[in-house]
Every structure is written in C-alpha cells, then in structure tokens.
Coordinates of C-alpha atoms in Angstrom, one line a residue:
M1300 CA -17.6 -76.7 -32.5
R1301 CA -14.3 -77.6 -31.4
F1302 CA -11.2 -76.7 -33.3
R1303 CA -8.3 -78.8 -33.7
S1304 CA -4.7 -77.9 -32.5
I1305 CA -3.3 -77.7 -36.0
D1306 CA -6.1 -75.0 -36.8
L1307 CA -5.1 -73.0 -33.8
D1308 CA -1.3 -73.2 -34.8
L1309 CA -2.2 -72.1 -38.4
R1310 CA -4.1 -69.1 -37.3
S1311 CA -1.3 -68.0 -34.7
S1312 CA 1.3 -68.3 -37.4
F1313 CA -0.9 -66.3 -39.7
F1314 CA -1.5 -63.4 -37.2
L1315 CA 2.1 -63.1 -36.2
A1316 CA 3.1 -62.8 -39.9
V1317 CA 0.7 -60.1 -40.8
L1318 CA 1.6 -58.1 -37.3
G1319 CA 5.4 -58.4 -38.6
L1320 CA 4.6 -57.1 -42.0
L1321 CA 2.6 -54.0 -40.6
V1322 CA 5.5 -53.3 -38.2
T1323 CA 8.0 -53.3 -40.8
A1324 CA 5.9 -51.1 -43.1
T1325 CA 5.3 -48.7 -40.4
A1326 CA 8.9 -48.4 -39.6
C1327 CA 10.0 -47.8 -43.2
R1328 CA 7.6 -45.0 -43.8
A1329 CA 8.9 -43.4 -40.3
E1330 CA 12.4 -43.8 -41.4
G1331 CA 11.8 -42.2 -44.7
A1332 CA 9.5 -39.5 -43.6
S1333 CA 10.7 -35.7 -43.6
P1334 CA 10.7 -33.9 -40.2
A1335 CA 7.8 -31.7 -39.3
P1336 CA 8.6 -28.1 -40.3
P1337 CA 9.2 -26.0 -37.0
T1338 CA 6.2 -24.0 -35.6
K1339 CA 6.4 -20.4 -36.6
P1340 CA 5.9 -17.8 -33.9
R1341 CA 2.6 -16.2 -33.8
A1342 CA 2.3 -12.8 -35.7
V1343 CA 1.4 -10.1 -33.7
P1344 CA -0.9 -7.7 -35.2
A1345 CA -0.6 -3.9 -35.3
F1346 CA -2.9 -1.5 -34.0
E1347 CA -3.6 0.0 -37.3
K1348 CA -5.4 -3.5 -38.2
L1349 CA -8.1 -2.7 -35.6
P1350 CA -11.1 -0.6 -36.4
H1351 CA -10.3 3.1 -35.3
T1352 CA -11.3 6.6 -35.8
P1353 CA -9.0 9.8 -35.5
L1354 CA -8.7 11.3 -32.1
P1355 CA -9.8 14.8 -31.7
K1356 CA -7.1 17.4 -31.4
G1357 CA -5.9 18.0 -28.0
E1358 CA -3.8 16.1 -25.2
F1359 CA -5.5 13.0 -23.8
I1360 CA -5.8 13.5 -19.9
A1361 CA -8.0 10.5 -18.7
W1362 CA -10.9 8.3 -19.3
C1363 CA -14.1 9.7 -17.9
G1364 CA -16.3 6.8 -16.3
D1365 CA -17.3 3.4 -17.8
R1366 CA -19.0 4.8 -20.9
E1367 CA -15.9 5.2 -23.2
R1368 CA -15.9 8.9 -22.4
Y1369 CA -12.5 10.7 -22.0
L1370 CA -11.0 14.1 -21.0
L1371 CA -8.9 16.1 -23.6
A1372 CA -6.9 19.4 -22.7
T1373 CA -7.6 21.7 -25.6
D1374 CA -7.7 25.5 -26.0
G1375 CA -5.1 26.6 -23.7
R1376 CA -5.1 23.3 -21.8
Y1377 CA -8.7 23.6 -20.4
V1378 CA -10.2 20.2 -20.0
D1379 CA -13.1 19.0 -22.0
A1380 CA -14.9 15.7 -22.2
Y1381 CA -15.5 13.9 -25.3
D1382 CA -17.7 11.0 -26.4
G1383 CA -16.2 9.3 -29.4
S1384 CA -15.1 12.2 -31.6
T1385 CA -18.0 14.6 -30.2
K1386 CA -17.2 17.1 -27.5
I1387 CA -20.0 16.7 -24.9
S1388 CA -19.2 19.2 -22.1
A1389 CA -20.2 23.0 -21.6
P1390 CA -17.3 25.4 -21.5
S1391 CA -14.8 23.8 -19.2
P1392 CA -14.2 25.6 -15.6
T1393 CA -10.7 24.2 -15.0
R1394 CA -7.2 23.9 -16.3
G1395 CA -6.3 21.5 -13.4
P1396 CA -6.7 17.9 -12.8
A1397 CA -10.1 16.6 -12.8
Q1398 CA -11.8 13.3 -11.8
C1399 CA -14.8 11.8 -13.3
D1400 CA -17.5 10.0 -11.7
V1401 CA -18.0 6.3 -12.8
D1402 CA -21.2 7.4 -15.1
G1403 CA -19.0 9.9 -16.9
R1404 CA -21.5 12.7 -16.0
Y1405 CA -19.6 14.8 -13.5
I1406 CA -16.0 16.0 -12.9
A1407 CA -14.7 17.0 -9.5
F1408 CA -11.7 19.3 -9.2
V1409 CA -9.9 21.6 -6.7
E1410 CA -9.7 25.3 -7.1
N1411 CA -6.6 26.0 -5.2
D1412 CA -6.8 29.8 -5.3
A1413 CA -10.2 29.8 -3.9
G1414 CA -9.6 27.1 -1.5
R1415 CA -12.8 25.2 -2.7
V1416 CA -13.7 21.7 -4.2
R1417 CA -16.2 21.7 -6.8
K1418 CA -18.5 19.4 -8.8
F1419 CA -19.3 20.1 -12.4
E1420 CA -22.1 18.6 -14.7
L1421 CA -20.4 18.0 -17.9
E1422 CA -23.3 18.2 -20.4
T1423 CA -25.3 21.1 -18.5
G1424 CA -22.5 23.2 -17.1
K1425 CA -24.2 23.2 -13.6
S1426 CA -21.8 23.1 -10.8
E1427 CA -21.8 23.2 -6.9
I1428 CA -19.3 23.7 -4.2
L1429 CA -18.9 20.4 -2.1
A1430 CA -16.1 21.4 0.2
T1431 CA -13.8 24.2 1.3
F1432 CA -10.2 24.2 2.9
Q1433 CA -7.7 26.5 4.4
K1434 CA -5.5 27.9 1.5
Q1435 CA -1.6 27.6 1.9
S1436 CA 1.1 28.0 -0.7
Y1437 CA 2.8 24.9 0.2
P1438 CA 2.5 21.8 0.1
S1439 CA -0.5 22.0 -2.2
I1440 CA -3.7 20.0 -1.2
K1441 CA -4.0 16.6 -2.7
V1442 CA -7.5 15.6 -3.1
S1443 CA -9.0 12.5 -4.7
F1444 CA -12.6 11.1 -5.0
S1445 CA -13.8 7.5 -5.3
P1446 CA -15.2 6.7 -8.6
D1447 CA -18.7 6.7 -7.2
L1448 CA -18.1 10.4 -5.7
K1449 CA -19.2 9.1 -2.3
I1450 CA -15.7 9.4 -0.6
V1451 CA -13.1 11.9 -0.9
A1452 CA -9.5 11.4 0.7
S1453 CA -7.6 14.6 1.3
T1454 CA -4.3 15.6 2.7
R1455 CA -5.9 18.6 4.4
P1456 CA -9.0 18.8 6.5
L1457 CA -12.2 19.7 4.5
Q1458 CA -15.3 21.4 5.5
L1459 CA -18.2 20.0 3.6
T1460 CA -21.1 22.1 2.4
A1461 CA -24.8 21.3 2.4
E1462 CA -24.5 20.4 -1.4
A1463 CA -22.1 17.6 -0.6
G1464 CA -24.9 15.6 0.9
E1465 CA -23.6 12.4 2.3
L1466 CA -20.1 12.8 0.9
R1467 CA -17.6 11.1 3.4
T1468 CA -14.0 12.4 4.0
I1469 CA -10.9 10.5 4.8
N1470 CA -7.8 12.8 6.3
L1471 CA -4.9 11.3 4.8
S1472 CA -2.5 13.1 7.2
E1473 CA -4.2 11.1 9.9
A1474 CA -4.7 7.8 8.3
I1475 CA -1.1 7.6 6.9
G1476 CA 0.9 10.1 8.8
H1477 CA 3.2 11.2 5.9
P1478 CA 2.9 13.3 2.8
V1479 CA 1.1 11.9 -0.3
S1480 CA 1.9 12.7 -3.9
E1481 CA -0.6 10.5 -5.7
V1482 CA -3.9 8.7 -4.8
V1483 CA -5.4 5.9 -7.1
W1484 CA -8.8 4.2 -6.2
A1485 CA -9.9 0.8 -7.3
P1486 CA -12.7 0.7 -9.9
D1487 CA -15.4 -0.6 -7.3
S1488 CA -14.4 2.2 -4.8
S1489 CA -13.6 -0.5 -1.9
K1490 CA -10.0 0.7 -1.8
F1491 CA -7.1 2.9 -2.8
F1492 CA -3.5 3.2 -2.6
A1493 CA -1.4 6.4 -1.8
T1494 CA 2.2 7.0 -2.8
D1495 CA 4.9 9.0 -1.3
S1496 CA 8.4 8.9 -2.8
D1497 CA 9.3 5.3 -2.4
T1498 CA 6.5 4.2 -0.2
I1499 CA 3.0 2.9 -1.0
D1500 CA 0.1 2.5 1.7
V1501 CA -3.0 0.5 0.6
L1502 CA -6.2 1.7 2.6
D1503 CA -9.8 0.4 2.6
M1504 CA -12.9 2.6 2.0
Q1505 CA -12.7 3.5 5.8
G1506 CA -9.1 4.7 5.6
K1507 CA -7.8 1.5 7.4
K1508 CA -4.4 0.5 6.2
I1509 CA -4.5 -3.0 4.7
G1510 CA -1.1 -3.3 3.0
G1511 CA 1.7 -1.8 1.3
G1512 CA 5.5 -1.4 1.6
R1513 CA 8.7 0.1 0.1
L1514 CA 9.8 0.2 -3.4
L1515 CA 13.0 0.2 -5.3
K1516 CA 15.3 2.7 -3.5
G1517 CA 15.3 6.2 -5.1
S1518 CA 12.3 5.7 -7.2
Y1519 CA 8.9 6.8 -7.1
V1520 CA 5.4 5.9 -8.8
R1521 CA 4.7 7.6 -12.4
T1522 CA 1.3 5.8 -12.4
G1523 CA -0.2 2.6 -11.3
W1524 CA -3.4 0.8 -10.9
F1525 CA -5.1 -2.3 -9.4
D1526 CA -5.2 -5.8 -11.0
V1527 CA -8.3 -7.4 -11.9
E1528 CA -8.5 -9.5 -8.6
Q1529 CA -7.5 -6.4 -6.5
K1530 CA -4.8 -8.3 -4.8
S1531 CA -1.9 -6.8 -6.5
L1532 CA -0.8 -3.5 -8.0
F1533 CA 1.0 -2.7 -11.1
L1534 CA 3.3 0.2 -10.7
F1535 CA 5.2 2.1 -13.3
L1536 CA 8.4 3.3 -11.4
V1537 CA 10.9 6.1 -12.4
T1538 CA 13.7 8.0 -10.6
E1539 CA 14.5 11.4 -10.2
A1540 CA 17.8 10.9 -11.7
D1541 CA 16.1 9.5 -14.9
E1542 CA 12.4 10.2 -15.3
S1543 CA 12.7 9.1 -19.1
G1544 CA 11.6 5.5 -18.0
G1545 CA 11.9 2.7 -15.8
P1546 CA 10.5 -0.8 -15.0
L1547 CA 6.8 -1.9 -14.6
V1548 CA 6.7 -3.9 -11.2
R1549 CA 3.7 -6.1 -9.8
C1550 CA 3.6 -6.1 -6.2
R1551 CA 1.4 -8.1 -3.9
I1552 CA -0.6 -6.2 -1.5
A1553 CA -0.7 -8.5 1.4
N1554 CA 2.8 -9.7 2.4
W1555 CA 4.2 -7.1 0.3
R1556 CA 6.5 -8.3 -2.5
C1557 CA 7.4 -6.8 -5.9
V1558 CA 8.6 -8.4 -9.1
R1559 CA 9.5 -6.8 -12.5
V1560 CA 7.2 -7.7 -15.2
K1561 CA 8.8 -5.3 -17.9
E1562 CA 12.0 -3.3 -18.2
R1563 CA 12.4 0.0 -20.2
V1564 CA 8.9 1.4 -19.9
E1565 CA 8.3 5.1 -20.7
Q1566 CA 4.4 5.1 -20.5
A1567 CA 2.0 2.7 -19.1
S1568 CA -1.7 2.2 -18.2
G1569 CA -4.3 -0.4 -17.0
G1570 CA -7.7 -1.0 -18.2
G1571 CA -10.7 -3.2 -18.0
K1572 CA -10.4 -6.9 -18.4
G1573 CA -6.8 -6.9 -17.2
F1574 CA -5.3 -5.3 -20.4
I1575 CA -2.0 -3.5 -20.0
G1576 CA -0.8 -0.9 -22.2
T1577 CA 3.0 0.0 -22.3
V1578 CA 5.2 2.3 -24.6
G1579 CA 9.1 1.7 -24.5
P1580 CA 12.2 2.6 -26.6
L1581 CA 13.8 0.4 -29.0
D1582 CA 16.9 2.1 -29.3
P1583 CA 20.1 1.1 -27.0
R1584 CA 20.3 3.2 -24.1
E1585 CA 23.1 6.0 -24.2
P1586 CA 23.8 7.6 -21.1
S1587 CA 23.9 11.3 -20.9
D1588 CA 24.4 14.0 -18.2
Q1589 CA 22.9 16.7 -20.2
E1590 CA 19.2 15.5 -20.5
W1591 CA 16.9 14.4 -17.8
Q1592 CA 14.7 12.6 -20.4
A1593 CA 16.0 10.8 -23.0
I1594 CA 14.8 10.9 -26.7
Y1595 CA 14.8 7.9 -28.9
S1596 CA 14.3 7.3 -32.6
R1597 CA 12.3 4.3 -32.3
Y1598 CA 9.7 3.2 -29.9
A1599 CA 7.0 0.1 -29.4
A1600 CA 3.6 0.5 -28.1
E1601 CA 2.2 -2.8 -27.0
L1602 CA -1.2 -4.2 -25.6
R1603 CA -1.1 -7.2 -23.2
D1604 CA -3.6 -9.2 -21.4
N1605 CA -3.8 -10.0 -17.6
S1606 CA -1.4 -13.0 -18.1
F1607 CA 1.1 -10.6 -20.0
R1608 CA 0.7 -12.1 -23.3
L1609 CA 1.3 -9.8 -26.1
L1610 CA -1.8 -9.0 -28.2
F1611 CA -1.0 -5.9 -30.4
R1612 CA 2.1 -4.3 -31.2
Q1613 CA 3.1 -1.1 -33.3
E1614 CA 6.6 0.6 -33.8
F1615 CA 6.8 4.4 -34.2
T1616 CA 9.7 6.1 -35.6
L1617 CA 11.1 9.7 -35.5
A1618 CA 11.9 9.4 -39.1
A1619 CA 8.3 9.1 -39.9
G1620 CA 7.4 12.4 -37.8
Q1621 CA 5.9 10.4 -34.9
T1622 CA 7.2 10.9 -31.5
M1623 CA 6.3 10.4 -27.9
P1624 CA 3.6 7.5 -28.4
R1625 CA 1.1 6.9 -25.8
L1626 CA -1.4 4.2 -25.2
Y1627 CA -4.4 4.3 -22.7
V1628 CA -6.7 1.5 -22.3
S1629 CA -10.4 2.3 -21.2
P1630 CA -11.9 1.1 -17.8
T1631 CA -14.2 -1.3 -19.8
G1632 CA -11.3 -2.9 -22.0
A1633 CA -13.7 -2.0 -25.0
T1634 CA -11.6 0.7 -26.4
A1635 CA -8.0 2.5 -26.3
V1636 CA -6.5 5.6 -27.3
L1637 CA -3.5 5.5 -29.0
S1638 CA -1.8 9.0 -29.5
W1639 CA 1.5 10.5 -30.4
R1640 CA 3.2 13.9 -31.4
L1641 CA 3.9 15.0 -34.8
T1642 CA 7.1 16.6 -36.3
E1643 CA 5.5 18.8 -39.1
R1644 CA 8.6 18.9 -41.1
L1645 CA 8.6 15.1 -41.8
C1646 CA 4.7 14.4 -41.5
P1647 CA 3.1 17.3 -43.4
D1648 CA 0.0 15.5 -44.9
P1649 CA -3.0 15.4 -42.5
A1650 CA -4.8 13.1 -45.0
N1651 CA -2.2 10.5 -44.1
N1652 CA -3.6 8.1 -41.5
K1653 CA -0.3 8.0 -39.5
C1654 CA -0.1 11.9 -39.7
R1655 CA -2.8 12.4 -37.4
A1656 CA -2.8 13.1 -33.7
G1657 CA -4.0 9.5 -32.8
W1658 CA -6.6 6.9 -32.9
I1659 CA -9.5 5.8 -30.9
L1660 CA -9.2 1.9 -31.1
D1661 CA -12.0 -0.6 -31.1
I1662 CA -10.3 -3.4 -29.2
G1663 CA -13.4 -5.1 -27.7
K1664 CA -14.5 -6.6 -30.9
A1665 CA -11.0 -8.0 -31.6
I1666 CA -10.3 -9.5 -28.4
K1667 CA -12.7 -12.2 -27.0

C-alpha cells in the first residue's frame, strides 16, 4: 500500500497538534503545583527505646571476652564477672586491673606486693602463677596480655613459671625504649599500641614497631582502640591541665596522621562492628581554676557506626538525678552498657526505670 502526500501532511499536522496540547497541559500543571515539602531530618531514637535489662549494682570495669560477659567492681571494689545479670565468678582475688581472655573464662592480673602475675579461672576459682618479677616501688610494672593470653607485654623482665606453658613475653623497655603508661591490643592479638604521654608506638605480635607518632602537644590518651580494618586508631585525648574531656581523634597507623572526629568528649569506647560510644557535655564551657574536672548539668550519650553516623542518642540531666553517664560497647557489637551515677535526693524511686544504676542494652537486633 502506498500513501499519498496529502495523507502524510495530515498525519504530521495531527501529531504536532497533539504534542503541543500535551506540552501545554504539563507546563500548566507544573506551574500551578505546590513545591515539595522539605525533607525532615531523621529522628534519632533514644537508648531507652532499645530492649534493656537493669545493670547489677557496681561500677562497670570492662567487657570480658566475646561472650557479652563483663567485669564489675563490687563489695569494696573487688572485681567480679557477670553474664547478663548473673554473677558467674568465684570470690574475686583482686582489687586491681584485670584482663579477660577472649572466651571470658579467665582473668589475668598482677600482684604487685608479691611480685607475681596470676591467672584465675572465673567460674571455678582455680588459679596459677604465670610469672614473677622483681619488686620495686616506682615505677610500677605495666603488664598487658593479648586477648588469646598467648603473649604478655611487660615493662619489666618476667620470669615465667612451668604453669605459663608456651606463653611468650615482649619486653617493652627493649622494644620501645621509653616508659609506657597503657597498652591496648587488637582483638585478634596480631598487634598492639603503647602510649606514653603524647607518644604512640604501634607494634606487631613479635614486638616490632610498625607505626605510631606524636599526639597533640601536652595531651595523653585516656582510652583508645583499633578501627575495624586495624589501619587506624581511635584515641580519646585529655590534658593534665583539663582531664574533664577533650577530642576524639582518628590516627592512621602507617604514615602517621591524626584528624579530629569529635570535640568535647568526656568518655569514649569502641566495640565490635565498628560501633563507637561517646559521652559529652551539652552546657557551654566555663573556665575555672578551682576544679581540674568540670561538672555539667546536661550530657548526651551517643552511639555511632564506623562511618560516624549517629544511631542512638540520649540526654542526661543533673536535675533528674543522673550524673556521669558512661557508654560501653561490647567487643561483638551485640550489646552495650549505659550506666550513670545517681543523686539520691533527686532520684529516690528505685522502681523508676531511669533511677537505676544503668542498663544492659540489646543493640544487635536493632542495628542491622
């Protein structure tokens, strides 16, 4: 079939007319339409919205392994282990700092007066001496075990006992050559970092230096941890002139470089899955020469992910009887402990959920 030229002209004219009507109608609708409403910022839920159980009475010391167990200082500051709300440890043998193994079965600690390092089985109470050292009043010895309890780093020579088995030692005085105030291990026991005033040294499991550098002048590390990829350190810094708080910085291990990620931090912790917990004041800072540690009327506890996205946030006020909030994320990232101190005069009702010593938060189910 062949079309005549007049048919083609008619069809073209009809098509152009219809197209013109459509364009005109669309433009009219767009001109008269209301602008889209502005996007509201995402509401950040409070920690009290998470499933939680009361924290037993005591001061939270540290997480104990990768089974959500933790250590509390109770009864004259003796350290006891808990699983959920249940105490699992035999009568505690130590008031001092203790380290758990990755399974949460043992703690290791130093007996300074006796010049010994001891390992204690939490549930049975059995203990054994792993090493001895020469006692001296100053400086005190610093001993740190890897999470698998196969390596011990010490600022003084250790004499291992037969019970130590294949335990390996790293003499920090030889490996670093200067005093050490804190030692923090990576979760897989492959490396650790040691702090001294404003200096950081990162060493591998053989005691060989692999990175580190200087910090802000006049600052020191209150706490710190390795990031998920173990290529950077998160460090919470304070100064001797003001120990009430400071910045949280992230420092690249190789080619040392630090950047500030959050200001005005009073407490910080790092956990599994890259979660970061911080607590900081909300009041304006008022300089004072009388107090080395400032006290504020309002604080905010915040939980962030590895990209520093805010996940949960809750405010605490002195008027509600809650002071010194603290947030500790577990090594697995499944739970967290949110604790605070109470002012009995303002918070007398123990039945009130917020008048308890703290909560064990279930964050694993809420954050995918």
